[in-house]
């Protein structure tokens, strides 16, 4: 089983930039990393939990697409290699 992605500011900012996230996706990503729950996000945005989960599904897809390219930028980051093969770590982050 692969390790959880160690989100730091540089990796987060690179993912946001490379994945070309929408403003809402970026906000959801930043608040998830900060520890917000899906319910908290939905309440704050004034949308349903289903809507936030749809954003999360799109984020997972974008993450899987971008992760393989991030290795070129952060070759020492084995977490990105693991994540490219499986979005397991990302699911841990987003499913809390």
Short mmCIF file of N, CA and C in Angstrom, two decimals:
data_model
loop_
_atom_site.label_atom_id
_atom_site.label_comp_id
_atom_site.label_asym_id
_atom_site.label_seq_id
_atom_site.Cartn_x
_atom_site.Cartn_y
_atom_site.Cartn_z
N UNK A 1 0.85 -1.18 0.00
CA UNK A 1 0.00 0.00 0.00
C UNK A 1 0.89 1.24 0.00
N UNK A 2 0.56 2.21 -0.78
CA UNK A 2 1.40 3.39 -0.91
C UNK A 2 1.19 4.37 0.23
N UNK A 3 2.15 5.27 0.35
CA UNK A 3 2.10 6.28 1.41
C UNK A 3 1.12 7.38 1.06
N UNK A 4 0.65 8.06 2.10
CA UNK A 4 -0.23 9.21 1.91
C UNK A 4 0.60 10.39 1.39
N UNK A 5 0.03 11.16 0.49
CA UNK A 5 0.72 12.33 -0.04
C UNK A 5 0.94 13.31 1.10
N UNK A 6 2.17 13.77 1.23
CA UNK A 6 2.50 14.77 2.24
C UNK A 6 2.31 16.14 1.62
N UNK A 7 1.11 16.69 1.78
CA UNK A 7 0.79 17.97 1.18
C UNK A 7 1.56 19.08 1.88
N UNK A 8 2.37 19.78 1.11
CA UNK A 8 2.99 20.99 1.62
C UNK A 8 2.63 22.10 0.65
N UNK A 9 3.00 23.32 0.97
CA UNK A 9 2.58 24.46 0.16
C UNK A 9 3.07 24.33 -1.28
N UNK A 10 4.30 23.91 -1.48
CA UNK A 10 4.86 23.81 -2.83
C UNK A 10 4.12 22.77 -3.67
N UNK A 11 3.87 21.61 -3.10
CA UNK A 11 3.15 20.56 -3.84
C UNK A 11 1.71 20.99 -4.11
N UNK A 12 1.06 21.58 -3.11
CA UNK A 12 -0.31 22.04 -3.29
C UNK A 12 -0.40 23.09 -4.39
N UNK A 13 0.48 24.10 -4.33
CA UNK A 13 0.46 25.17 -5.33
C UNK A 13 0.76 24.63 -6.72
N UNK A 14 1.69 23.68 -6.81
CA UNK A 14 2.01 23.09 -8.11
C UNK A 14 0.82 22.31 -8.66
N UNK A 15 0.17 21.53 -7.80
CA UNK A 15 -1.01 20.79 -8.25
C UNK A 15 -2.09 21.75 -8.73
N UNK A 16 -2.36 22.79 -7.96
CA UNK A 16 -3.40 23.75 -8.33
C UNK A 16 -3.07 24.40 -9.67
N UNK A 17 -1.82 24.76 -9.86
CA UNK A 17 -1.41 25.40 -11.11
C UNK A 17 -1.45 24.43 -12.29
N UNK A 18 -0.85 23.26 -12.12
CA UNK A 18 -0.76 22.31 -13.23
C UNK A 18 -2.11 21.72 -13.60
N UNK A 19 -2.99 21.55 -12.65
CA UNK A 19 -4.29 20.94 -12.93
C UNK A 19 -5.31 21.95 -13.45
N UNK A 20 -4.93 23.23 -13.46
CA UNK A 20 -5.81 24.30 -13.93
C UNK A 20 -7.19 24.20 -13.25
N UNK A 21 -7.18 24.23 -11.93
CA UNK A 21 -8.42 24.11 -11.17
C UNK A 21 -9.28 25.36 -11.30
N UNK A 22 -10.58 25.15 -11.22
CA UNK A 22 -11.50 26.28 -11.17
C UNK A 22 -11.37 26.91 -9.79
N UNK A 23 -11.94 28.09 -9.60
CA UNK A 23 -11.89 28.77 -8.29
C UNK A 23 -12.53 27.89 -7.21
N UNK A 24 -13.68 27.28 -7.54
CA UNK A 24 -14.35 26.41 -6.56
C UNK A 24 -13.52 25.17 -6.24
N UNK A 25 -12.93 24.55 -7.25
CA UNK A 25 -12.08 23.38 -7.02
C UNK A 25 -10.88 23.75 -6.16
N UNK A 26 -10.29 24.90 -6.47
CA UNK A 26 -9.14 25.35 -5.68
C UNK A 26 -9.54 25.57 -4.23
N UNK A 27 -10.68 26.20 -4.01
CA UNK A 27 -11.14 26.46 -2.65
C UNK A 27 -11.40 25.15 -1.92
N UNK A 28 -12.03 24.21 -2.59
CA UNK A 28 -12.30 22.91 -1.97
C UNK A 28 -10.99 22.20 -1.64
N UNK A 29 -10.04 22.25 -2.55
CA UNK A 29 -8.75 21.61 -2.32
C UNK A 29 -8.05 22.23 -1.11
N UNK A 30 -8.00 23.55 -1.07
CA UNK A 30 -7.33 24.23 0.04
C UNK A 30 -8.01 23.96 1.38
N UNK A 31 -9.32 23.95 1.40
CA UNK A 31 -10.03 23.71 2.66
C UNK A 31 -9.93 22.25 3.09
N UNK A 32 -9.87 21.32 2.11
CA UNK A 32 -9.69 19.91 2.47
C UNK A 32 -8.33 19.72 3.12
N UNK A 33 -7.29 20.31 2.52
CA UNK A 33 -5.95 20.20 3.09
C UNK A 33 -5.92 20.82 4.49
N UNK A 34 -6.71 21.88 4.69
CA UNK A 34 -6.79 22.54 5.99
C UNK A 34 -7.63 21.77 7.01
N UNK A 35 -8.30 20.69 6.56
CA UNK A 35 -9.03 19.84 7.49
C UNK A 35 -10.54 20.00 7.51
N UNK A 36 -11.10 20.79 6.60
CA UNK A 36 -12.56 20.95 6.55
C UNK A 36 -13.20 19.64 6.11
N UNK A 37 -14.40 19.38 6.60
CA UNK A 37 -15.17 18.21 6.16
C UNK A 37 -16.01 18.60 4.95
N UNK A 38 -16.52 17.59 4.26
CA UNK A 38 -17.39 17.83 3.12
C UNK A 38 -18.63 18.61 3.56
N UNK A 39 -19.17 18.25 4.70
CA UNK A 39 -20.36 18.94 5.21
C UNK A 39 -20.07 20.41 5.49
N UNK A 40 -18.92 20.70 6.08
CA UNK A 40 -18.54 22.09 6.35
C UNK A 40 -18.40 22.87 5.05
N UNK A 41 -17.79 22.24 4.07
CA UNK A 41 -17.62 22.91 2.78
C UNK A 41 -18.98 23.19 2.14
N UNK A 42 -19.85 22.20 2.14
CA UNK A 42 -21.18 22.37 1.55
C UNK A 42 -21.95 23.48 2.24
N UNK A 43 -21.92 23.49 3.56
CA UNK A 43 -22.61 24.54 4.32
C UNK A 43 -22.06 25.92 3.96
N UNK A 44 -20.75 26.04 3.93
CA UNK A 44 -20.12 27.33 3.64
C UNK A 44 -20.45 27.82 2.23
N UNK A 45 -20.44 26.89 1.27
CA UNK A 45 -20.70 27.25 -0.12
C UNK A 45 -22.19 27.41 -0.42
N UNK A 46 -23.04 26.90 0.47
CA UNK A 46 -24.47 26.95 0.24
C UNK A 46 -24.93 25.98 -0.83
N UNK A 47 -24.25 24.83 -0.90
CA UNK A 47 -24.59 23.79 -1.87
C UNK A 47 -24.79 22.48 -1.12
N UNK A 48 -25.22 21.46 -1.84
CA UNK A 48 -25.43 20.15 -1.22
C UNK A 48 -24.10 19.41 -1.08
N UNK A 49 -24.10 18.42 -0.21
CA UNK A 49 -22.94 17.55 -0.06
C UNK A 49 -22.65 16.84 -1.38
N UNK A 50 -23.70 16.49 -2.12
CA UNK A 50 -23.52 15.85 -3.42
C UNK A 50 -22.73 16.72 -4.39
N UNK A 51 -22.97 18.01 -4.34
CA UNK A 51 -22.25 18.95 -5.21
C UNK A 51 -20.77 18.97 -4.84
N UNK A 52 -20.49 19.03 -3.55
CA UNK A 52 -19.09 19.01 -3.11
C UNK A 52 -18.45 17.69 -3.50
N UNK A 53 -19.15 16.59 -3.35
CA UNK A 53 -18.61 15.29 -3.75
C UNK A 53 -18.33 15.23 -5.25
N UNK A 54 -19.15 15.91 -6.06
CA UNK A 54 -18.89 15.97 -7.49
C UNK A 54 -17.60 16.74 -7.77
N UNK A 55 -17.40 17.85 -7.06
CA UNK A 55 -16.14 18.58 -7.19
C UNK A 55 -14.96 17.69 -6.81
N UNK A 56 -15.12 16.94 -5.74
CA UNK A 56 -14.05 16.05 -5.27
C UNK A 56 -13.75 14.98 -6.31
N UNK A 57 -14.78 14.44 -6.93
CA UNK A 57 -14.58 13.44 -7.98
C UNK A 57 -13.77 14.05 -9.13
N UNK A 58 -14.10 15.28 -9.51
CA UNK A 58 -13.34 15.96 -10.57
C UNK A 58 -11.91 16.23 -10.14
N UNK A 59 -11.71 16.60 -8.86
CA UNK A 59 -10.36 16.83 -8.35
C UNK A 59 -9.52 15.55 -8.40
N UNK A 60 -10.13 14.43 -8.05
CA UNK A 60 -9.41 13.15 -8.10
C UNK A 60 -8.96 12.84 -9.52
N UNK A 61 -9.83 13.08 -10.47
CA UNK A 61 -9.49 12.84 -11.87
C UNK A 61 -8.35 13.75 -12.32
N UNK A 62 -8.43 15.01 -11.96
CA UNK A 62 -7.36 15.95 -12.31
C UNK A 62 -6.06 15.58 -11.63
N UNK A 63 -6.15 15.14 -10.39
CA UNK A 63 -4.97 14.72 -9.64
C UNK A 63 -4.28 13.55 -10.35
N UNK A 64 -5.07 12.55 -10.73
CA UNK A 64 -4.50 11.39 -11.42
C UNK A 64 -3.84 11.80 -12.74
N UNK A 65 -4.42 12.77 -13.44
CA UNK A 65 -3.86 13.22 -14.71
C UNK A 65 -2.56 13.98 -14.53
N UNK A 66 -2.47 14.77 -13.47
CA UNK A 66 -1.32 15.65 -13.25
C UNK A 66 -0.19 14.95 -12.51
N UNK A 67 -0.50 13.99 -11.66
CA UNK A 67 0.51 13.38 -10.79
C UNK A 67 1.71 12.84 -11.56
N UNK A 68 1.49 12.23 -12.71
CA UNK A 68 2.60 11.66 -13.46
C UNK A 68 3.55 12.73 -13.99
N UNK A 69 3.06 13.94 -14.19
CA UNK A 69 3.90 15.03 -14.67
C UNK A 69 4.62 15.75 -13.54
N UNK A 70 4.07 15.69 -12.35
CA UNK A 70 4.68 16.36 -11.21
C UNK A 70 6.04 15.74 -10.89
N UNK A 71 6.21 14.46 -11.17
CA UNK A 71 7.47 13.79 -10.91
C UNK A 71 8.63 14.50 -11.59
N UNK A 72 8.39 15.05 -12.77
CA UNK A 72 9.44 15.78 -13.47
C UNK A 72 9.86 17.03 -12.69
N UNK A 73 8.93 17.61 -11.96
CA UNK A 73 9.22 18.81 -11.18
C UNK A 73 9.79 18.45 -9.81
N UNK A 74 9.25 17.38 -9.19
CA UNK A 74 9.69 16.93 -7.86
C UNK A 74 10.16 15.48 -7.94
N UNK A 75 11.32 15.23 -8.56
CA UNK A 75 11.75 13.83 -8.72
C UNK A 75 11.98 13.11 -7.39
N UNK A 76 12.25 13.85 -6.32
CA UNK A 76 12.48 13.22 -5.02
C UNK A 76 11.19 12.84 -4.31
N UNK A 77 10.06 13.21 -4.88
CA UNK A 77 8.78 12.97 -4.21
C UNK A 77 8.18 11.64 -4.65
N UNK A 78 8.49 10.59 -3.94
CA UNK A 78 7.96 9.28 -4.30
C UNK A 78 6.46 9.20 -4.09
N UNK A 79 5.91 10.08 -3.25
CA UNK A 79 4.47 10.07 -3.02
C UNK A 79 3.72 10.34 -4.32
N UNK A 80 4.27 11.21 -5.16
CA UNK A 80 3.62 11.50 -6.43
C UNK A 80 3.64 10.29 -7.35
N UNK A 81 4.70 9.52 -7.32
CA UNK A 81 4.76 8.31 -8.14
C UNK A 81 3.69 7.34 -7.69
N UNK A 82 3.57 7.13 -6.41
CA UNK A 82 2.55 6.23 -5.88
C UNK A 82 1.17 6.72 -6.23
N UNK A 83 0.98 8.02 -6.13
CA UNK A 83 -0.34 8.60 -6.39
C UNK A 83 -0.71 8.50 -7.86
N UNK A 84 0.28 8.54 -8.74
CA UNK A 84 -0.02 8.43 -10.16
C UNK A 84 -0.59 7.05 -10.48
N UNK A 85 -0.12 6.05 -9.78
CA UNK A 85 -0.61 4.70 -10.01
C UNK A 85 -1.99 4.48 -9.37
N UNK A 86 -2.24 5.18 -8.27
CA UNK A 86 -3.50 5.01 -7.56
C UNK A 86 -3.83 6.28 -6.80
N UNK A 87 -5.08 6.65 -6.79
CA UNK A 87 -5.47 7.85 -6.06
C UNK A 87 -5.82 7.53 -4.61
N UNK A 88 -5.27 6.45 -4.08
CA UNK A 88 -5.55 6.03 -2.71
C UNK A 88 -5.30 7.15 -1.70
N UNK A 89 -4.12 7.81 -1.80
CA UNK A 89 -3.79 8.85 -0.85
C UNK A 89 -4.74 10.01 -0.98
N UNK A 90 -5.09 10.36 -2.18
CA UNK A 90 -5.98 11.49 -2.41
C UNK A 90 -7.36 11.17 -1.86
N UNK A 91 -7.76 9.91 -1.98
CA UNK A 91 -9.05 9.50 -1.44
C UNK A 91 -9.04 9.64 0.09
N UNK A 92 -7.92 9.32 0.73
CA UNK A 92 -7.82 9.49 2.18
C UNK A 92 -8.02 10.96 2.54
N UNK A 93 -7.38 11.82 1.81
CA UNK A 93 -7.48 13.26 2.08
C UNK A 93 -8.90 13.75 1.89
N UNK A 94 -9.53 13.37 0.80
CA UNK A 94 -10.82 13.94 0.45
C UNK A 94 -12.02 13.22 1.05
N UNK A 95 -11.84 12.05 1.57
CA UNK A 95 -12.99 11.32 2.07
C UNK A 95 -13.24 11.51 3.56
N UNK A 96 -12.45 12.32 4.22
CA UNK A 96 -12.62 12.57 5.66
C UNK A 96 -13.90 13.30 5.92
#
